[in-house]
Coordinates of C-alpha atoms in Angstrom, one line a residue:
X1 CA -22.0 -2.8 -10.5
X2 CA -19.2 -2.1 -13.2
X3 CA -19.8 -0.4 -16.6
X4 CA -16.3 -1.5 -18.5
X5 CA -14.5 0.3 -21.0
X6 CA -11.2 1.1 -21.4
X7 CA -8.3 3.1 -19.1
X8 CA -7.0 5.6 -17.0
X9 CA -3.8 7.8 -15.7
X10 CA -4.4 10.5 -13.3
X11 CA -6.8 11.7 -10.4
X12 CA -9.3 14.5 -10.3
X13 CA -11.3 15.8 -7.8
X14 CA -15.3 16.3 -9.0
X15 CA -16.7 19.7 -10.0
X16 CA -15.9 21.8 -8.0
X17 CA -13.6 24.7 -9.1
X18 CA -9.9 24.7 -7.2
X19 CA -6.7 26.0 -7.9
X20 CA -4.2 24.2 -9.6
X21 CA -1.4 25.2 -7.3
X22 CA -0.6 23.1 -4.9
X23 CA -1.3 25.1 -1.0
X24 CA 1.4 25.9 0.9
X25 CA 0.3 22.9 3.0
X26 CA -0.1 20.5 0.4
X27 CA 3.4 21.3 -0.6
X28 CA 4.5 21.2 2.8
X29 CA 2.9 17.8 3.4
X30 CA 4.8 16.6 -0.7
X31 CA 8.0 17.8 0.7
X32 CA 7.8 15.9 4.1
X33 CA 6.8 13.0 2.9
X34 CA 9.0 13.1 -0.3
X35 CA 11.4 13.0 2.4
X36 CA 10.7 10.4 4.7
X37 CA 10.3 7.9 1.7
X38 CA 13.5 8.5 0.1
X39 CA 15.8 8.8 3.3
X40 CA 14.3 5.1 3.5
X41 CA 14.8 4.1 0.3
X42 CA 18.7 5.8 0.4
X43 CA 19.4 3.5 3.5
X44 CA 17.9 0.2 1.2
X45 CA 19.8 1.4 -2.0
X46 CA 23.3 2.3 -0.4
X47 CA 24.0 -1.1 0.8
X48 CA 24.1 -2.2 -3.5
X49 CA 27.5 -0.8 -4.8
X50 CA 29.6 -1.5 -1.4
X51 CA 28.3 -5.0 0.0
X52 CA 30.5 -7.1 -1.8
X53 CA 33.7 -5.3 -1.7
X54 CA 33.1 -4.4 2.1
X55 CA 31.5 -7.2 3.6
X56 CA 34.2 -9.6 2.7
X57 CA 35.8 -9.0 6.4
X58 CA 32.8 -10.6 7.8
X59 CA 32.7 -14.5 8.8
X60 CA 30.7 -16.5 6.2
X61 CA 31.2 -13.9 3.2
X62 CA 30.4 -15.7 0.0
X63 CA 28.9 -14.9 -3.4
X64 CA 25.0 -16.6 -2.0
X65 CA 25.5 -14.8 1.3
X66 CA 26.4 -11.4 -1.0
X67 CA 23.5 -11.6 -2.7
X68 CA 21.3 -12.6 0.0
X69 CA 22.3 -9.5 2.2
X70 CA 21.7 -7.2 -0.5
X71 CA 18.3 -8.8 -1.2
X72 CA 16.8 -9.7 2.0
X73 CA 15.3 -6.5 2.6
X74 CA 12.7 -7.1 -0.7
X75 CA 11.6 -10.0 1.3
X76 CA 9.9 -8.6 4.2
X77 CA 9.2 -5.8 2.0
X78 CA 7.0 -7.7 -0.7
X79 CA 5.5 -9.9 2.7
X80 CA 4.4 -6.7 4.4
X81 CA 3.8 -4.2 2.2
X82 CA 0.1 -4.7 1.6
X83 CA -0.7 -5.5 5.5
X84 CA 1.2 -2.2 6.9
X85 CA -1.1 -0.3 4.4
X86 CA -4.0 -2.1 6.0
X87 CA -2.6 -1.6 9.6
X88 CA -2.3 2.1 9.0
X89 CA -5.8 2.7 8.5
X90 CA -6.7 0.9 11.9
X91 CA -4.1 2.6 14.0
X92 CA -3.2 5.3 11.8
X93 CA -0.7 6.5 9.3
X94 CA 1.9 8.4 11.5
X95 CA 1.8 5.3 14.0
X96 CA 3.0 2.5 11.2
X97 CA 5.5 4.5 10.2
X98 CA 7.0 5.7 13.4
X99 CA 6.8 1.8 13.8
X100 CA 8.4 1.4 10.0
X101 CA 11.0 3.6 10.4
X102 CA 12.0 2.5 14.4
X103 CA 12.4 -0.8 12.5
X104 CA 14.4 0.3 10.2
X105 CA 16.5 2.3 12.4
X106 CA 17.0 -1.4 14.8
X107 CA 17.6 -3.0 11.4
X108 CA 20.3 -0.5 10.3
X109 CA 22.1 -0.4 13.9
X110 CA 22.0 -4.4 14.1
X111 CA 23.7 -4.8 10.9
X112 CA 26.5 -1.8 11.9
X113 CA 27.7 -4.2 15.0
X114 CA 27.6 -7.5 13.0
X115 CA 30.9 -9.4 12.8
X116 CA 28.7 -11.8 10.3
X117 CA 27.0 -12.1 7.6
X118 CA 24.4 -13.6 8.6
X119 CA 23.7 -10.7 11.3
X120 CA 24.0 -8.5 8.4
X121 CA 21.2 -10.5 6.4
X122 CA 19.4 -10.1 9.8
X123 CA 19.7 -7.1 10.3
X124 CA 18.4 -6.0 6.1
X125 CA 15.3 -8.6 7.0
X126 CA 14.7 -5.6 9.7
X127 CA 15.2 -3.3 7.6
X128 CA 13.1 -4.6 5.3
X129 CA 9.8 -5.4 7.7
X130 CA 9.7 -1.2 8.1
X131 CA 7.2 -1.4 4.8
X132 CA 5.8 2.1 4.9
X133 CA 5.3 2.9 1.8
X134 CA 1.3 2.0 1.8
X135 CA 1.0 4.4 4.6
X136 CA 3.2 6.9 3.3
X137 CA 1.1 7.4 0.1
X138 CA -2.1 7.0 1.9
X139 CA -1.4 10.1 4.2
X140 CA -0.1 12.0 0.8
X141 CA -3.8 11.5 -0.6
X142 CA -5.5 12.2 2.6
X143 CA -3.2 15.5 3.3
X144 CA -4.4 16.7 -0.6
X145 CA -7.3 17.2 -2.5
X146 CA -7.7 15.3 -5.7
X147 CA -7.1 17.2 -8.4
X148 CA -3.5 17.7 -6.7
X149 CA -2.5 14.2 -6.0
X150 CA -0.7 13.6 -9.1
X151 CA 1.4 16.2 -8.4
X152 CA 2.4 15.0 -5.1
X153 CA 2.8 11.6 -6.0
X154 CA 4.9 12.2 -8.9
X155 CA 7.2 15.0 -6.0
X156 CA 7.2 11.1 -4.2
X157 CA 8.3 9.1 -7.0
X158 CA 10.8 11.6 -8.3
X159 CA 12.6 11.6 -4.9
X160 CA 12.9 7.6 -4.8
X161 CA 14.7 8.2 -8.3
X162 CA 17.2 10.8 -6.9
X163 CA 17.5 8.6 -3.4
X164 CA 18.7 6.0 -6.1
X165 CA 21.4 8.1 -7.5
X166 CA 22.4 10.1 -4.6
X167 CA 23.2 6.3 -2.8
X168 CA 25.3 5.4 -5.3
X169 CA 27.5 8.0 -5.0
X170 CA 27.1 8.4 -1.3
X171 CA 27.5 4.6 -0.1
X172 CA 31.2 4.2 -1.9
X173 CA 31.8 7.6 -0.1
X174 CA 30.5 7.0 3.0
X175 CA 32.6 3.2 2.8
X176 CA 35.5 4.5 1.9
X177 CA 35.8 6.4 5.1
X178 CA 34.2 4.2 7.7
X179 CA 33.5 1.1 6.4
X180 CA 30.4 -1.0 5.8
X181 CA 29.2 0.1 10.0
X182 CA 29.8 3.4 8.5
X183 CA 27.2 3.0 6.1
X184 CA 24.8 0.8 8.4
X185 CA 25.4 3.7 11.1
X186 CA 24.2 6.3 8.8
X187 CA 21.1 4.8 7.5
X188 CA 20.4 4.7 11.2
X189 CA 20.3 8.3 11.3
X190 CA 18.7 9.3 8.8
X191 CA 15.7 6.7 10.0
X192 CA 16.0 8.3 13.1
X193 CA 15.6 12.2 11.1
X194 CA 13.2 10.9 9.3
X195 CA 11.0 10.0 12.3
X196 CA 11.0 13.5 13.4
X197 CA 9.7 14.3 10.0
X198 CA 7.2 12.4 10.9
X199 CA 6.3 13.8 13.9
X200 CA 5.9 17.1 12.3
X201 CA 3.8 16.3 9.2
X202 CA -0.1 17.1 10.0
X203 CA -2.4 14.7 10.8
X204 CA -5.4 14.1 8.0
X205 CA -8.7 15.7 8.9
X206 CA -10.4 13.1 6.5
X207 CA -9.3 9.9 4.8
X208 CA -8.9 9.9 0.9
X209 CA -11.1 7.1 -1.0
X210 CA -9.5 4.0 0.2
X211 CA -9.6 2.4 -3.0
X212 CA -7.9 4.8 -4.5
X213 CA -4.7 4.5 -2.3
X214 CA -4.8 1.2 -0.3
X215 CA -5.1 -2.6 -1.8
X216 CA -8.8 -4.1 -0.7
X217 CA -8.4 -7.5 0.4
X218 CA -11.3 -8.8 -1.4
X219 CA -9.8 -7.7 -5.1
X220 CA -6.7 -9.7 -4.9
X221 CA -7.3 -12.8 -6.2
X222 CA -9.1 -11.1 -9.2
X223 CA -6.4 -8.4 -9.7
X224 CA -3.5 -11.3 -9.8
X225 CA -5.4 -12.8 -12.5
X226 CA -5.5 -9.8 -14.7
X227 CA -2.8 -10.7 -17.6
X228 CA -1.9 -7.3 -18.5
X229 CA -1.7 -6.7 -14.8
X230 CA 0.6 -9.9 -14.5
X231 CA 2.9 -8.8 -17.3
X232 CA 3.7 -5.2 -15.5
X233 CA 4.0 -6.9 -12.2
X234 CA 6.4 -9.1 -14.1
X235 CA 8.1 -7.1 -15.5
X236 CA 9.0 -4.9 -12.3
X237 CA 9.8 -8.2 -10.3
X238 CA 11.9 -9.2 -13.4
X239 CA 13.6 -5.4 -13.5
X240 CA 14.3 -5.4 -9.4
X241 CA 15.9 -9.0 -10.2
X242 CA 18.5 -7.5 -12.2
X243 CA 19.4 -4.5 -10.6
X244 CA 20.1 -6.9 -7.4
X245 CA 21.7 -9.6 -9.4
X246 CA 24.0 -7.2 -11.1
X247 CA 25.8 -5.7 -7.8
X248 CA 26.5 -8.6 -6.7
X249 CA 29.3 -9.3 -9.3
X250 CA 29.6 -5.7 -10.5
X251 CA 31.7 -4.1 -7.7
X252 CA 34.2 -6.7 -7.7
X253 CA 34.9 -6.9 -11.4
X254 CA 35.4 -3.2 -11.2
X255 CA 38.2 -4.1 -8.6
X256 CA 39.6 -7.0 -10.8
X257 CA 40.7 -3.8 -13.5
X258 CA 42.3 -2.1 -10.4
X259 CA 39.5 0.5 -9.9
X260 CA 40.0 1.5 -6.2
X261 CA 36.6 1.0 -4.1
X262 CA 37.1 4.7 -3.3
X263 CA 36.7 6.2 -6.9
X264 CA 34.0 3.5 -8.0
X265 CA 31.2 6.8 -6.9
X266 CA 33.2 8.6 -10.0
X267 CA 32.1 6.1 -12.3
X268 CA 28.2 5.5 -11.2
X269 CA 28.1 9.6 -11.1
X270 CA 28.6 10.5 -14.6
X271 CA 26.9 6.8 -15.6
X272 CA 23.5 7.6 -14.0
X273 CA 23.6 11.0 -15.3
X274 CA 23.9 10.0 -18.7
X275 CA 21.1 7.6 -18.2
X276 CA 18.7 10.0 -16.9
X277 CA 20.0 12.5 -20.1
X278 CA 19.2 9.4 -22.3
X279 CA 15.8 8.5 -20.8
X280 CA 14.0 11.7 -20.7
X281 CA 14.3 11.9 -24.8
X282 CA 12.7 8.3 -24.7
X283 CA 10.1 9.0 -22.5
X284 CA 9.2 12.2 -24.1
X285 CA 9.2 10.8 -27.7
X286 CA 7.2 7.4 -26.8
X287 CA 4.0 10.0 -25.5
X288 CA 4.5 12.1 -28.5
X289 CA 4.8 9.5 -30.6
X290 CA 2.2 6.8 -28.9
X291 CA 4.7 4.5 -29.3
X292 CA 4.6 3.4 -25.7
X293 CA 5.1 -0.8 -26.5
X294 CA 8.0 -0.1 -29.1
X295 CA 9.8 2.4 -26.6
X296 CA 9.3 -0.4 -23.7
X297 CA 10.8 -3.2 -26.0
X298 CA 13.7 -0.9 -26.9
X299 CA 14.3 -0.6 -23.1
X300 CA 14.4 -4.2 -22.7
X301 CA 17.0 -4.6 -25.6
X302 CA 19.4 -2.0 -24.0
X303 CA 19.1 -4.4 -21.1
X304 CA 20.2 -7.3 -23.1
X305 CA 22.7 -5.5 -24.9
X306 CA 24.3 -4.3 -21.6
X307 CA 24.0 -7.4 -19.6
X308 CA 25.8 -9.5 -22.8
X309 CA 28.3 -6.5 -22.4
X310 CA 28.9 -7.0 -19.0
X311 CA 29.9 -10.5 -20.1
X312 CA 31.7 -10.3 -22.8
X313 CA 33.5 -7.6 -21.7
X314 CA 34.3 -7.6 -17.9
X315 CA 38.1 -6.7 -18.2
X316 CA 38.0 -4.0 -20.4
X317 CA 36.4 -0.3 -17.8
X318 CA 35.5 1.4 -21.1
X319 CA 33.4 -1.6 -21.9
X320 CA 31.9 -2.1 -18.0
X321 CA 30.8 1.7 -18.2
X322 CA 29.2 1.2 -21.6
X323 CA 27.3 -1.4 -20.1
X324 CA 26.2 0.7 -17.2
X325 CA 25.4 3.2 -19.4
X326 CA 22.7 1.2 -21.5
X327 CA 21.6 -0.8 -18.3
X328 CA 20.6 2.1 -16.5
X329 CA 19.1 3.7 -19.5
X330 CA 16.6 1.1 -19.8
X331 CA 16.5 0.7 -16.2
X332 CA 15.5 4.1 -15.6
X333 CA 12.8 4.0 -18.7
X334 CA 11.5 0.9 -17.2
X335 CA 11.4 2.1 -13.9
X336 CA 9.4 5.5 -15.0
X337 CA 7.2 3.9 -17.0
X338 CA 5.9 0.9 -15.8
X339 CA 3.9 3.0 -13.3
X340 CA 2.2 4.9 -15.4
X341 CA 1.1 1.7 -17.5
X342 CA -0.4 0.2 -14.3
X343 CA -2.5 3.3 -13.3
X344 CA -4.0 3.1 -17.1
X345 CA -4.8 -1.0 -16.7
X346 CA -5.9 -1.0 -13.4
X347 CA -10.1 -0.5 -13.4
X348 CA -12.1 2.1 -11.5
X349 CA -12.3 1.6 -7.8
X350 CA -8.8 -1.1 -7.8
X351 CA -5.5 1.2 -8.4
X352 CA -4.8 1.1 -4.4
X353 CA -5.0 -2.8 -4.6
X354 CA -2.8 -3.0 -8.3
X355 CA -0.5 -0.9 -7.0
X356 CA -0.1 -3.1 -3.8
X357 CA 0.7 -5.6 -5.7
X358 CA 2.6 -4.1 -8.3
X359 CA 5.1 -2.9 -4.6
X360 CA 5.2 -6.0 -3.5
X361 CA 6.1 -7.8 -6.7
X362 CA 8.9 -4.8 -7.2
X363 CA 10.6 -5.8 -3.7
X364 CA 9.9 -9.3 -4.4
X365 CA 12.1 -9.5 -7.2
X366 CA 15.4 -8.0 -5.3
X367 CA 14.8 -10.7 -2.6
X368 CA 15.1 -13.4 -6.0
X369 CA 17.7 -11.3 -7.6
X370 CA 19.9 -11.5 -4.4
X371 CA 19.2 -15.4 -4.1
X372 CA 19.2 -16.4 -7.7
X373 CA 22.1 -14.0 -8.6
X374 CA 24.0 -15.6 -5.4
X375 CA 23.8 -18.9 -6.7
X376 CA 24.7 -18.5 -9.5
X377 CA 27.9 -16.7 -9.1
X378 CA 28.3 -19.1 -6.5
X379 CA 28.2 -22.3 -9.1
X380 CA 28.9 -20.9 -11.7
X381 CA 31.3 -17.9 -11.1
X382 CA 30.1 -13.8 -11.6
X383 CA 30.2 -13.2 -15.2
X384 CA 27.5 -15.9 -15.0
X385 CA 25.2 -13.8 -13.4
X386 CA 25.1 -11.7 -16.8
X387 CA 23.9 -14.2 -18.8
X388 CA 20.9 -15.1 -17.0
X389 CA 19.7 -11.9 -16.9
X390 CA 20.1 -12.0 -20.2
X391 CA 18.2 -14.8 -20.9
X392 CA 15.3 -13.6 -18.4
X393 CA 14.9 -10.1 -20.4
X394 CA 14.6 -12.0 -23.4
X395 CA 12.0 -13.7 -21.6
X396 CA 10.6 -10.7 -20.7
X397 CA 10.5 -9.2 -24.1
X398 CA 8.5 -12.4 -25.3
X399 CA 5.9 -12.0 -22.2
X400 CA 5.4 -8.4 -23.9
X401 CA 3.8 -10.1 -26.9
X402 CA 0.0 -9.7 -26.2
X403 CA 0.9 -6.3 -24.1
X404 CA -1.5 -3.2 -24.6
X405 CA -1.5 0.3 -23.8
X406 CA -5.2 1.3 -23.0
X407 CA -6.4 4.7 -24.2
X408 CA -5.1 7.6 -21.9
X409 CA -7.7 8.7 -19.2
X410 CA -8.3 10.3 -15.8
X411 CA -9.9 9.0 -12.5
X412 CA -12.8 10.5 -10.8
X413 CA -14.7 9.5 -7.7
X414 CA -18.3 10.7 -7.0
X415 CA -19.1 11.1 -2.7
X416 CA -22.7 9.4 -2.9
X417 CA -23.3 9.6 1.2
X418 CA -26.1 11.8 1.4
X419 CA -28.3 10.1 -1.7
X420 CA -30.7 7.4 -1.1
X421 CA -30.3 4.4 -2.8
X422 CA -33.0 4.9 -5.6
X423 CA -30.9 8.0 -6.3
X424 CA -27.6 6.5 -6.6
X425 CA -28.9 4.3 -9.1
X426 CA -30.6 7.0 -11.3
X427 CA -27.4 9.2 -11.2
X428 CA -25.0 6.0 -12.2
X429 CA -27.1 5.3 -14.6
X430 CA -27.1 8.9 -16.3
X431 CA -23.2 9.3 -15.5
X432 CA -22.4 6.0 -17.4
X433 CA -24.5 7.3 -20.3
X434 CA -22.4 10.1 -20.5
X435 CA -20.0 10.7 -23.7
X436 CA -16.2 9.9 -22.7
X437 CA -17.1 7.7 -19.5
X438 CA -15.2 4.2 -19.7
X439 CA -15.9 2.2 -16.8
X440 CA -17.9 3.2 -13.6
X441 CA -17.7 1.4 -10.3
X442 CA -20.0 1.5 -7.5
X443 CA -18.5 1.1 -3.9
X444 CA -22.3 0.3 -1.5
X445 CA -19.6 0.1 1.5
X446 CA -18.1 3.5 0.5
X447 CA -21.1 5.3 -0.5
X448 CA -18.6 6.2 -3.8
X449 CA -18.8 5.8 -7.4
X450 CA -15.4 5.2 -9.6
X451 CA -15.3 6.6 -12.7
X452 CA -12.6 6.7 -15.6
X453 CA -13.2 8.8 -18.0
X454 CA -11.3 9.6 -21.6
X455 CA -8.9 12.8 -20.9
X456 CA -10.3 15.3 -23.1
X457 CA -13.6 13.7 -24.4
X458 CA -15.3 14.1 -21.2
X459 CA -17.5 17.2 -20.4
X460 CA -17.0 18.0 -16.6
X461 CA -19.5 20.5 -17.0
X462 CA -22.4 17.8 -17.7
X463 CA -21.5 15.7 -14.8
X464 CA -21.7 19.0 -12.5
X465 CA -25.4 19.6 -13.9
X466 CA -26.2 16.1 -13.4
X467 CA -24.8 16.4 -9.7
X468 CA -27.0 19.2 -9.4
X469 CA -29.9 17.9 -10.3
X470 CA -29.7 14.9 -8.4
X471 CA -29.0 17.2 -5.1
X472 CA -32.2 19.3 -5.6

């Protein structure tokens, strides 16, 4: 039974009063797994600036097999995502990712000894097939209580960002010295850290709503036929396109202007800072503002500006890290916000399945950026890879038309295992009536109600009494 209304952005936990620290333990638990998911994420990210300067040594090196290495891993990644979520709650969380991550690690080390490229692609499809991201937020929300799983999901989030920057400053380093096995041996080591992280993170005494966290088989086919749900996943498939399509001609335009391989970390550095200085203003003035839709269309125009940049001006460094500059500005927006959108448009009960999707859709669009972007430079020679991405973001910005920002509200979830079934009615009924409740969603299987309720319109205190009521 669903009451529809309008949206949602953060999780609560129901009447009952808590602190709004986080525990030592929850923080504990944030900083562990903040950890594991990045050092991943670092060893997927580092390959991007150095591939196609380093990997030209290898037998078979060509623009489709650059772009193809760097890409490969979004392919297993988008194909096993949602079922390693699923796996970990029959086996458990800490086994898939041990699992994951020994994957990874065999991934990294395969790549390190290959003498081809085509081991090398092997050896990121590896990589790739360690998709523990499902079970790695899952155990966040079953290691915390409700009200603090924003918090530790944002600590998540935040630390794939920095793994981002910290790997394009750290894989040019890390070449420079050792070469491409350098970089492949590395990533192998921190997999292999990162497993013992895993090995010391608690065990969950109970298992956060499933919905809430995990993508339910049965909502799929519904969820992919949501259209504002299709335009975010979209859009992130269309934004993990072009960061994978643009290193593939990048790095060796910088080396066409005589930019040694070694220093190309002293350009990203100051480039991604920048970004991250010019996207915080954005984000902050598009809430303050509620001008969400004309902040996100400004984003995608700093993409096209930068990718006809790129083209236009590819022998000029001033121009190249002007380019950068915007790109990862509206990258970084993108990136940030698109989230946040999705929580608001996915209904009561379905974020764990929209955000499976939305994942798999992300590293579905490096796989196509690192097969398009391959051909094309292939055919039609790198600058060309600019101005299809241009051409795709305008796309993108005409796929926006029709695109809405639901009301901001916050998710709730209502334990209904020790009501009988005459009671769960009554109560649903009365908590739908309630002033400031959106959309409700009954779960029979779960013995669990879904609620989205408008932040600051809602009385918590009413819900309690009902609650009450019902229990005596």
């Amino acid at each position: 039974m669903v009451y529809s209304g309008a949206a949602i952005t953060t999780t609560q936990r129901l009447m009952q009063p808590t602190s709004h620290q986080l525990t030592s333990a929850e923080k504990k638990a944030a900083t562990a797994l903040a950890l594991v998911f990045s050092s991943r994420m670092l060893g997927l990210f580092m390959l991007l600036p150095v591939f196609a300067i380093y990997g030209s040594e290898l037998v078979g090196f060509s623009p489709l097999w650059i772009g193809l290495a760097i890409g490969a891993y979004g392919f297993t990644q988008a194909l096993l995502q949602i079922p390693m979520g699923w796996l970990s709650d029959k086996i458990g969380r800490h086994q898939v990712m041990l699992l994951g991550l020994g994957l990874f690690a065999l991934g990294s080390v395969v790549a390190a000894l290959a003498d081809s490229v085509y081991m090398v692609t092997l050896g990121r499809v590896l990589q790739g097939a360690g998709a523990i991201a499902g079970a790695v937020l899952a155990l966040a929300a079953d290691l915390t209580r409700e009200e603090q799983r924003p918090k530790v999901m944002a600590i998540i989030g935040m630390s794939i960002g920095l793994s981002f920057a910290v790997a394009m400053v750290l894989g040019p380093m890390i070449a420079a010295r050792a070469g491409l096995s350098g970089v492949f041996w590395f990533t192998a080591a921190t997999a292999i850290l990162a497993m013992g992280l895993v090995l010391r993170t608690p065990k969950a005494i109970s298992q956060a709503p499933q919905r809430e966290t995990l993508a339910v088989p049965a909502l799929l086919g519904k969820l992919l036929r949501s259209p504002q749900l299709m335009r975010l996943n979209l859009g992130v498939m269309l934004l993990h396109f072009l960061l994978t399509a643009l290193f593939i001609a990048l790095p060796q335009q910088l080396l066409a202007l005589d930019f040694g391989s070694e220093a190309h970390w002293q350009l990203y550095l100051p480039v991604l800072f920048g970004s991250f200085m010019l996207m915080v203003p954005m984000i902050i003035l598009s809430v303050r503002k509620q001008q969400e839709i004309g902040f996100f269309r400004l984003a995608l125009l700093l993409l096209v500006a930068a990718a006809l940049l790129f083209w236009l001006g590819p022998l000029q460094l001033p121009a190249l890290a002007l380019a950068l500059l915007l790109f990862f500005t509206g990258f970084n927006y993108l990136e940030a916000s698109l989230p946040a959108l999705l929580s608001r448009q996915a209904p009561a009960g379905q974020k764990g399945t929209a955000m499976g999707l939305y994942s798999s859709a992300q590293f579905f669009g490096a796989f196509l950026g690192g097969l398009a972007g391959g051909l094309v430079a292939s055919w039609f020679g790198l600058t060309a890879v600019y101005v299809l991405s241009a051409l795709l973001v305008l796309g993108w910005l005409l796929l926006s038309i029709g695109m809405t920002v639901p009301a901001k509200a916050e998710r709730l979830s209502l334990d209904l295992q020790s009501k009988s079934s005459s009671e769960v009615n009554a109560l649903l009924q009365q908590v739908s009536a309630l002033p400031g409740v959106l959309e409700a969603t009954l779960v029979p299987q779960e013995q669990r109600c879904y609620l989205k309720v408008e932040a600051g319109q809602f009385d918590y205190q009413q819900l309690q009494l009902l609650q009450s009521s019902a229990t005596s």
